[in-house]
Tab-separated table of C-alpha atoms in Angstrom:
chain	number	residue	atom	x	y	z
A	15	UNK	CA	0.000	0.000	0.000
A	16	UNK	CA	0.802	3.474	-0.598
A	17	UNK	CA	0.433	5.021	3.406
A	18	UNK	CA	3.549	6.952	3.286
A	19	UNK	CA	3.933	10.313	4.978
A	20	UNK	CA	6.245	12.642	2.932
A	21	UNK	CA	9.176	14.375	5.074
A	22	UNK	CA	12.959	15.171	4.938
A	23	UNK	CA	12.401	15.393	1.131
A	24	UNK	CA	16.050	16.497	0.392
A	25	UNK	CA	17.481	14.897	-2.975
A	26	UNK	CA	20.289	14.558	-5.354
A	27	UNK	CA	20.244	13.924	-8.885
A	28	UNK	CA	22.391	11.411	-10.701
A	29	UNK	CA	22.834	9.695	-14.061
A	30	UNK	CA	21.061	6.368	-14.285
A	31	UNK	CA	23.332	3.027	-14.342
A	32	UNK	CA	21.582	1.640	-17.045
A	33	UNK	CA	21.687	4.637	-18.587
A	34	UNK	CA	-6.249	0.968	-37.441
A	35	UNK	CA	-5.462	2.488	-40.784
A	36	UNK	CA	-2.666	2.293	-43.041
A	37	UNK	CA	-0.885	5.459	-44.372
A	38	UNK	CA	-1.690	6.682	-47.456
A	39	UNK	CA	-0.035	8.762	-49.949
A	40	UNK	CA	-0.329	12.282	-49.805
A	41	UNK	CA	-3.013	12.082	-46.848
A	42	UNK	CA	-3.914	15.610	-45.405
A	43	UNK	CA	-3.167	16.834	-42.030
A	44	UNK	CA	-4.806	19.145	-39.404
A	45	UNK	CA	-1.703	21.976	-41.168
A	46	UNK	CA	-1.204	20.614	-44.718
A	47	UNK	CA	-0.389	18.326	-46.702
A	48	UNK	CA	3.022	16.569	-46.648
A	49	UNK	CA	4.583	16.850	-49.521
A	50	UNK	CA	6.084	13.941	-51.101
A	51	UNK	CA	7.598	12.382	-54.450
A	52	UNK	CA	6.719	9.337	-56.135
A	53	UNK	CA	9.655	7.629	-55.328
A	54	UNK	CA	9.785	8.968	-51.605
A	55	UNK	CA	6.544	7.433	-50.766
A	56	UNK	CA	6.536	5.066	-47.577
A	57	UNK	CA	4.133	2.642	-47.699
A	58	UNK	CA	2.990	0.393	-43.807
A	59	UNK	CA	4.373	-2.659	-42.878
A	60	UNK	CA	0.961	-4.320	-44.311
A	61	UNK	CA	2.844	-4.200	-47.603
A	62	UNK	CA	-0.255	-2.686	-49.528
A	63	UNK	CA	2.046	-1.537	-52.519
A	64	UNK	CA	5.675	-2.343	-53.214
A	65	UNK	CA	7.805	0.545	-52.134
A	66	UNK	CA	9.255	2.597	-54.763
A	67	UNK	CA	12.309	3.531	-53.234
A	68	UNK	CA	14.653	0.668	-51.063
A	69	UNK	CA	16.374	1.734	-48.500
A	70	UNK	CA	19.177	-0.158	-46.591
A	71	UNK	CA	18.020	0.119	-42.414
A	72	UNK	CA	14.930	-2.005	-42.141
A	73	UNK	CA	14.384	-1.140	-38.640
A	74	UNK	CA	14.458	2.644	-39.913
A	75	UNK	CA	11.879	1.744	-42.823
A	76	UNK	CA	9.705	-0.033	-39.911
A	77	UNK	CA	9.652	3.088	-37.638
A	78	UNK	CA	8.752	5.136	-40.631
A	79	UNK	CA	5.938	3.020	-41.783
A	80	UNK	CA	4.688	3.070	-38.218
A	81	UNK	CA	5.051	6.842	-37.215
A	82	UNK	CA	3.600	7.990	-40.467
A	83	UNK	CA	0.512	6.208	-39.170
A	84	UNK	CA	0.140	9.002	-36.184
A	85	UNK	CA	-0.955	11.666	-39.408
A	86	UNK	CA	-4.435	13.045	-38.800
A	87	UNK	CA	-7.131	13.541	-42.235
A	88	UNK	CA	-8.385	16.798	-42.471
A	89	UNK	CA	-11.948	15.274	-42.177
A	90	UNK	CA	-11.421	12.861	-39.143
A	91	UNK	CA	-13.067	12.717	-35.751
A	92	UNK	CA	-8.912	12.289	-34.748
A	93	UNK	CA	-8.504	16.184	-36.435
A	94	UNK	CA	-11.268	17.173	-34.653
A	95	UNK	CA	-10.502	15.976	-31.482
A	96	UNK	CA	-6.937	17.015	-32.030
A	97	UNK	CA	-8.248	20.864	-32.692
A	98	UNK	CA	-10.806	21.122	-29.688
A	99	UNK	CA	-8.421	19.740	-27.535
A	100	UNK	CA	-5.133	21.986	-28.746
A	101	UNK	CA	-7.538	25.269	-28.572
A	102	UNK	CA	-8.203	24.503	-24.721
A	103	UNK	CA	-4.775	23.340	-24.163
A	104	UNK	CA	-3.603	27.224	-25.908
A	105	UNK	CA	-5.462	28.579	-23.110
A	106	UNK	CA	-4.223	27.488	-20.331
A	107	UNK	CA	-0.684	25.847	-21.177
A	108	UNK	CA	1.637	27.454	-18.510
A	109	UNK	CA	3.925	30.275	-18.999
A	110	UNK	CA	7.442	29.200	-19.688
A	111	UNK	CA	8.615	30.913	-16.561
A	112	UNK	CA	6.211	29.515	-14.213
A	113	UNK	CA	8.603	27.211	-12.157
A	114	UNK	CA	12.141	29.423	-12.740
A	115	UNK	CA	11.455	30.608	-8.749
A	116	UNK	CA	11.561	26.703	-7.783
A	117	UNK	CA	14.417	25.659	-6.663
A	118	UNK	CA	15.937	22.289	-7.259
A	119	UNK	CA	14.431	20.881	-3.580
A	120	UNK	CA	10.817	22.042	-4.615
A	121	UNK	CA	10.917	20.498	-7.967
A	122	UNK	CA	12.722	16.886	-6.130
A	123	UNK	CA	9.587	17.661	-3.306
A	124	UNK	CA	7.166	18.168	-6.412
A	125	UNK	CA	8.265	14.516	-8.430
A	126	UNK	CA	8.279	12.362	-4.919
A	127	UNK	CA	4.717	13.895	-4.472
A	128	UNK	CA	3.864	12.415	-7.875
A	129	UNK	CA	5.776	9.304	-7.491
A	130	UNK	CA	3.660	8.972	-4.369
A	131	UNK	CA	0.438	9.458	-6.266
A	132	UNK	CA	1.261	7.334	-9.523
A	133	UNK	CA	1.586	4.351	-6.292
A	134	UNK	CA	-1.652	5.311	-4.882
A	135	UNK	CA	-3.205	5.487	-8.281
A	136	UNK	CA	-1.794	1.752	-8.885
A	137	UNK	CA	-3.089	0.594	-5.922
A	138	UNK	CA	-6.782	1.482	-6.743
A	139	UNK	CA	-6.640	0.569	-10.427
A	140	UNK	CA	-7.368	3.928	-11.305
A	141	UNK	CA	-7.041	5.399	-15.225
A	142	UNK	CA	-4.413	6.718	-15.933
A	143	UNK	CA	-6.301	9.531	-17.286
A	144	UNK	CA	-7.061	10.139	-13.238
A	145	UNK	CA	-3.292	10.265	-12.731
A	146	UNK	CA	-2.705	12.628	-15.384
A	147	UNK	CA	-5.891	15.254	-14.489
A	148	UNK	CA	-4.024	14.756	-10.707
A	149	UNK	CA	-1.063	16.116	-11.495
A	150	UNK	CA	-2.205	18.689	-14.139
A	151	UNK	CA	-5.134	20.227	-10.888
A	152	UNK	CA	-1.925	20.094	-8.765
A	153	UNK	CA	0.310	22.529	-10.755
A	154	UNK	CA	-2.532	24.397	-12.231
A	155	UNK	CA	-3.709	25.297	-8.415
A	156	UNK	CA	0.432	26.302	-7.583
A	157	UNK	CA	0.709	28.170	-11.225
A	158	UNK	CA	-2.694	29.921	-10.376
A	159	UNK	CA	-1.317	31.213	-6.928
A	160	UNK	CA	2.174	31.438	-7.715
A	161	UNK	CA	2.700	30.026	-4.115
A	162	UNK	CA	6.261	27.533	-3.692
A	163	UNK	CA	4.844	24.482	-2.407
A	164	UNK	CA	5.416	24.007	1.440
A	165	UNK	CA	6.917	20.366	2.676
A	166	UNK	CA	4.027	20.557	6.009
A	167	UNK	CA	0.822	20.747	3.284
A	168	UNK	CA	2.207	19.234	0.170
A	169	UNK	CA	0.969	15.896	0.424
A	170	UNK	CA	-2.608	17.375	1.535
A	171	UNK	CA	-2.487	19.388	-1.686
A	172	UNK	CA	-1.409	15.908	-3.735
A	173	UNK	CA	-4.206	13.891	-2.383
A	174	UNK	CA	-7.248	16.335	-2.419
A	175	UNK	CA	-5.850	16.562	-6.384
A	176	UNK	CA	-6.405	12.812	-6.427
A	177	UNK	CA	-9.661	12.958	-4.890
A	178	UNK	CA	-11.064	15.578	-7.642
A	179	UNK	CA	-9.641	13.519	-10.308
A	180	UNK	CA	-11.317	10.394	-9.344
A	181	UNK	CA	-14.534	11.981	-8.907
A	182	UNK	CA	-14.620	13.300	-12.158
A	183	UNK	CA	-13.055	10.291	-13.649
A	184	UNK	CA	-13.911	6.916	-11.665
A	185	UNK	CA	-17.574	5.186	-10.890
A	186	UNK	CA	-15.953	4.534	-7.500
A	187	UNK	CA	-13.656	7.466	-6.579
A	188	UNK	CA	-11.520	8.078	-3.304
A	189	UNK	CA	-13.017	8.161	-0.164
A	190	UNK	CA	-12.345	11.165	2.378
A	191	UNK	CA	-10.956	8.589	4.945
A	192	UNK	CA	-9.153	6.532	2.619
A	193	UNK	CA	-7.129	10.447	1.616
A	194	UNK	CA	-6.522	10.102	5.673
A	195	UNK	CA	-5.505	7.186	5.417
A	196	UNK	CA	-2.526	7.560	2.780
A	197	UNK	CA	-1.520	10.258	3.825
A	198	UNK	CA	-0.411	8.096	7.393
A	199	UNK	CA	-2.855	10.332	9.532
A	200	UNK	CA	-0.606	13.756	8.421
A	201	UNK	CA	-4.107	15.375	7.716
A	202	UNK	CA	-7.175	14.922	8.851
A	203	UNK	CA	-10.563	14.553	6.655
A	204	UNK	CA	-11.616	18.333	7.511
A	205	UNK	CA	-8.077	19.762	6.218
A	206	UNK	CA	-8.421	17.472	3.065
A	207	UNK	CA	-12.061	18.975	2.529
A	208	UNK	CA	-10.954	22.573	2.853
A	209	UNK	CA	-7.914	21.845	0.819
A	210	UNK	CA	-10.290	20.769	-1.964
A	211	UNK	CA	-12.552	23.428	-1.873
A	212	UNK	CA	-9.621	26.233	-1.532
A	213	UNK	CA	-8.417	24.209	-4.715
A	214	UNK	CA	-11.409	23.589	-6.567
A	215	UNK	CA	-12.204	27.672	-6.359
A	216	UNK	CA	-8.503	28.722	-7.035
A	217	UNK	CA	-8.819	27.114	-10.264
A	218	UNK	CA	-12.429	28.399	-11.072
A	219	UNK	CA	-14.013	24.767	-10.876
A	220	UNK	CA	-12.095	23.417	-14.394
A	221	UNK	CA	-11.393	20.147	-13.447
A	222	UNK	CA	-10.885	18.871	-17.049
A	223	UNK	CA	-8.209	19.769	-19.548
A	224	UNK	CA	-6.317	18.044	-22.154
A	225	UNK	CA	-3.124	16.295	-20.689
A	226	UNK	CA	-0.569	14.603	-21.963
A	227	UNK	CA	-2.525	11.405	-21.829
A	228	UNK	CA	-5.270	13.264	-23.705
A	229	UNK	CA	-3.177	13.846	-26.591
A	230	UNK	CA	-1.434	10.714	-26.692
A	231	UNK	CA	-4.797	8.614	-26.746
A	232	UNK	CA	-5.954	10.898	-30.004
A	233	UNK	CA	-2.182	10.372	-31.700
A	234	UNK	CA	-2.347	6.706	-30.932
A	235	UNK	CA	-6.378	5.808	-31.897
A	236	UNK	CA	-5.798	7.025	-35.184
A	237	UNK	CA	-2.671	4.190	-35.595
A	238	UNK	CA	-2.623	0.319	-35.350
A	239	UNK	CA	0.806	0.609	-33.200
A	240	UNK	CA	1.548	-3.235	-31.709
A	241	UNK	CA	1.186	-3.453	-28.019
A	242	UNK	CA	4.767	-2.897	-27.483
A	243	UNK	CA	4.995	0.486	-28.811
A	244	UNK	CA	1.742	1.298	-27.225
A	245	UNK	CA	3.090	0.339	-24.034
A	246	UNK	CA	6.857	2.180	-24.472
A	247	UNK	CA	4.309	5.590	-25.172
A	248	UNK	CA	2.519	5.055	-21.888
A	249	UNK	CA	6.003	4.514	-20.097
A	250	UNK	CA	7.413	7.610	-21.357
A	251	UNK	CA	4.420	9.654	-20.814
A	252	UNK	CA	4.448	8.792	-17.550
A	253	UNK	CA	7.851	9.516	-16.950
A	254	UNK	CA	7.354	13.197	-17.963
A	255	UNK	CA	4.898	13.643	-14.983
A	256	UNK	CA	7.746	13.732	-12.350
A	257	UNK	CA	10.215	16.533	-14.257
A	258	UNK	CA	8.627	20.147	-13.785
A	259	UNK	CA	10.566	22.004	-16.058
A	260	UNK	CA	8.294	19.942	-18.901
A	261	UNK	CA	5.894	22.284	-17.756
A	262	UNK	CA	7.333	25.013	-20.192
A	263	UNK	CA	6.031	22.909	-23.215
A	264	UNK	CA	2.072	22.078	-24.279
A	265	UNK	CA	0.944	18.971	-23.378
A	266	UNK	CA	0.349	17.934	-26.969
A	267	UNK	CA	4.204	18.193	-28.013
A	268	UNK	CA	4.980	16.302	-25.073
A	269	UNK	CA	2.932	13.578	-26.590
A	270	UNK	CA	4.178	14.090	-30.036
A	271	UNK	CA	7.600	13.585	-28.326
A	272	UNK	CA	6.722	10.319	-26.072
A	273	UNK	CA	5.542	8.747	-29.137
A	274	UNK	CA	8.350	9.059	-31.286
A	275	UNK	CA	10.844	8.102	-28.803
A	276	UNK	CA	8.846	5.241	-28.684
A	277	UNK	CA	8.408	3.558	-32.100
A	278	UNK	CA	12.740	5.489	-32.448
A	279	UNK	CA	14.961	2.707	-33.231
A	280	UNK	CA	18.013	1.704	-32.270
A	281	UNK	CA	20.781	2.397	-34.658
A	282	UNK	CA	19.267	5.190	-35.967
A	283	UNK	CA	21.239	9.047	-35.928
A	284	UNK	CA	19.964	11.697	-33.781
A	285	UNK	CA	19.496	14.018	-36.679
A	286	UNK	CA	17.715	11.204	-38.711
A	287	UNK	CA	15.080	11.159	-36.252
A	288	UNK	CA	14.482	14.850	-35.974
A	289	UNK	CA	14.346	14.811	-39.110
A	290	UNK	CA	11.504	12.165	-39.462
A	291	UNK	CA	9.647	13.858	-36.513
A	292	UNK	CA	9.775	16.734	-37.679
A	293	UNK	CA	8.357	15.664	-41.112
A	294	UNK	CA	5.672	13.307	-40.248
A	295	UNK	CA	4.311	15.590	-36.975
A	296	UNK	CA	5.476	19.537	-37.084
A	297	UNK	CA	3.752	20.029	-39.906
A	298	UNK	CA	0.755	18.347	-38.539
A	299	UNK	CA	0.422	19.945	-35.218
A	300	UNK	CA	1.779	23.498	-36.229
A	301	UNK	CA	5.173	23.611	-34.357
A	302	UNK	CA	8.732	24.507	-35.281
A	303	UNK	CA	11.445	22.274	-35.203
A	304	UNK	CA	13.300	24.212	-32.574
A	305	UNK	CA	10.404	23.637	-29.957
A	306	UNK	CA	10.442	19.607	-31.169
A	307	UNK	CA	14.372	19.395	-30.412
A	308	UNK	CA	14.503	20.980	-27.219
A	309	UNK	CA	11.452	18.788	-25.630
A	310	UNK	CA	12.878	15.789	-26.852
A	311	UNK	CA	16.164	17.269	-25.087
A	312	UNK	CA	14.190	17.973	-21.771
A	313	UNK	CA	12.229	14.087	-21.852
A	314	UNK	CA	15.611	12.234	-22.667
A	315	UNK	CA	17.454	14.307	-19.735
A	316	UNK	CA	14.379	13.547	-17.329
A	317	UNK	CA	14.520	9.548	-18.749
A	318	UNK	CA	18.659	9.314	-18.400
A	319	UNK	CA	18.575	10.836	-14.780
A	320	UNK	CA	17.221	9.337	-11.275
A	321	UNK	CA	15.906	11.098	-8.126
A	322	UNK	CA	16.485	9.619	-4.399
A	323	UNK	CA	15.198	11.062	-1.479
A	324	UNK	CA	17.147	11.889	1.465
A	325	UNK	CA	17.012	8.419	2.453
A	326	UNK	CA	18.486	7.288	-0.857
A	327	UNK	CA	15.738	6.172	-1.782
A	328	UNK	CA	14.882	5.217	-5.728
A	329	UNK	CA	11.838	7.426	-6.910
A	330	UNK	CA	10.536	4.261	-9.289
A	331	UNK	CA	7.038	3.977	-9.566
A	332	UNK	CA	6.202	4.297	-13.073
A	333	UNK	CA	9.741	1.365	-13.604
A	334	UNK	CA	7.705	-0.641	-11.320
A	335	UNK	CA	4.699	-0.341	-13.409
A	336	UNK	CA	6.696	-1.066	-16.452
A	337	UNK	CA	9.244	-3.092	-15.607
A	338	UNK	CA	10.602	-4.152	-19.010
A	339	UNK	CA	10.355	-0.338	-20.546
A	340	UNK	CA	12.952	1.264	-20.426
A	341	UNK	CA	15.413	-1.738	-21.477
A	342	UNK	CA	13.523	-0.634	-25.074
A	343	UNK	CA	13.867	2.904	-24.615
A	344	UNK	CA	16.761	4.560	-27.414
A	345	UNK	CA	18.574	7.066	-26.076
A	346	UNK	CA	21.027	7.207	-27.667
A	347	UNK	CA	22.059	11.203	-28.922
């Protein structure tokens, strides 16, 4: 179980020991339309029609045949879904600057909070999309008050999070005294019900926004991606929850991101695949190149690193929920 009471959250950082559809030519995207030759055109692995061009890496072919899958049609419920969501997500994406006062103990205090929650989440077989709307409530309520998060009433903060996200989310959410419980008696029910409320009001009652999660689930129901790279996605997604400087970037290119690391294979250069991002997503979702390089620089430095605790201990929560993940992972610059 997950009743842990967070305290003498001091931390170091060091490097990590280990260290559908088919695509079709010339499809349309929410931007426009990729433009291709005759001879450049990369069929699927289904083999519908003989490649025109043979290249030498079939591992690279593979990964292209699969990422060019993640392209939206102009006139598809994925396009639409992409839009509505990206138009919220423009709203109220946070500011660039909006954890530059942190210092490097919040942020460590901030990622054991949410290693914390991903185990209480696990423990209740809650969606992941509860997880996700968790953490987003948590620094939408710190962003919204511009407040540094305070080691006596972080872990209050965390759970009542957890509690709104489940109601909105589960048929059988958390229960006050189950919060109490978690939390090894460090609140009581009243302070977790006035936490809520202060919470629910400081961000004007909008409990749901697109996440990362949101975004990946649209990306990835538009594809026919095997279980594997399905599961690598969800790993790496999750992984971005503990690192706050990801904040800086919209939850949608963090999913663009996830997802190509994912189906990136080994062997592969780094400008190769920045390249091939670049090609088969900017143009789709409307961002530069230089915002795709430097959040696929942020998610490979939060992957490569580790966080302990004061206590030296491991923050692995997500590793523990995939256990064979990041063997797959290629990171590789």
């Amino acid at each position: 179980m997950a009743q842990t009471k967070l305290n003498n959250i001091d931390t170091d950082r060091g490097q990590h020991p280990g260290g559908g559809r088919r695509a079709v030519p010339k499809k349309r995207s929410c931007g426009e339309s990729f433009k291709t030759t005759e001879e450049e055109r990369c069929y699927d692995h289904f083999g519908i029609e003989e490649r025109k061009k043979t290249r030498k890496n079939t591992s690279w072919d593979t990964f292209m045949g699969s990422f060019s899958q993640l392209q939206l049609q102009e006139d598809g419920v994925g396009c639409e879904l992409y839009s509505f969501n990206k138009e919220i997500e423009q709203k109220i994406c946070f500011d660039k600057h909006s954890t530059e006062k942190w210092s490097c103990t919040t942020k460590t205090m901030r990622s054991i909070l949410v290693d914390w929650l991903v185990l209480v989440h696990h423990a209740h077989s809650f969606s992941v999309s509860s997880l996700f709307l968790a953490v987003s409530i948590l620094d939408r309520y710190y962003a919204a008050t511009g407040e540094l998060p305070q080691r006596n009433s972080f872990q209050a903060h965390g759970i009542a999070c957890l509690l709104l996200a489940t109601k909105y989310h589960e048929s059988r959410p958390l229960r006050i005294q189950e919060c109490v419980t978690y939390t090894a008696g460090s609140c009581t029910a009243e302070q977790v019900l006035k936490v809520e409320s202060k919470i629910l009001s400081t961000i004007g009652f909008r409990l749901a926004v697109p996440t990362v999660h949101t975004f990946v689930q649209i990306f990835l129901s538009t594809s026919s991606l095997v279980p594997d790279a399905q599961n690598l996605t969800a790993y790496i997604s999750e992984m971005c929850l503990y690192e706050a400087e990801l904040l800086k970037f919209a939850p949608s290119l963090v999913a663009l991101s996830a997802i190509f690391l994912a189906l990136s294979p080994v062997g592969a250069s780094e400008s190769e695949r920045k390249q091939t991002a670049w090609e088969e997503t900017g143009k789709c979702s409307n961002y530069r190149m230089d915002d795709f390089e430097k959040c696929m620089a942020a998610i490979k430095g939060q992957l490569k690193s580790t966080i302990y605790t004061r206590s030296h201990r491991k923050l692995e929560a997500v590793d523990r929920k995939y256990p064979s993940a990041r063997a797959k992972l290629n990171l590789a610059d």
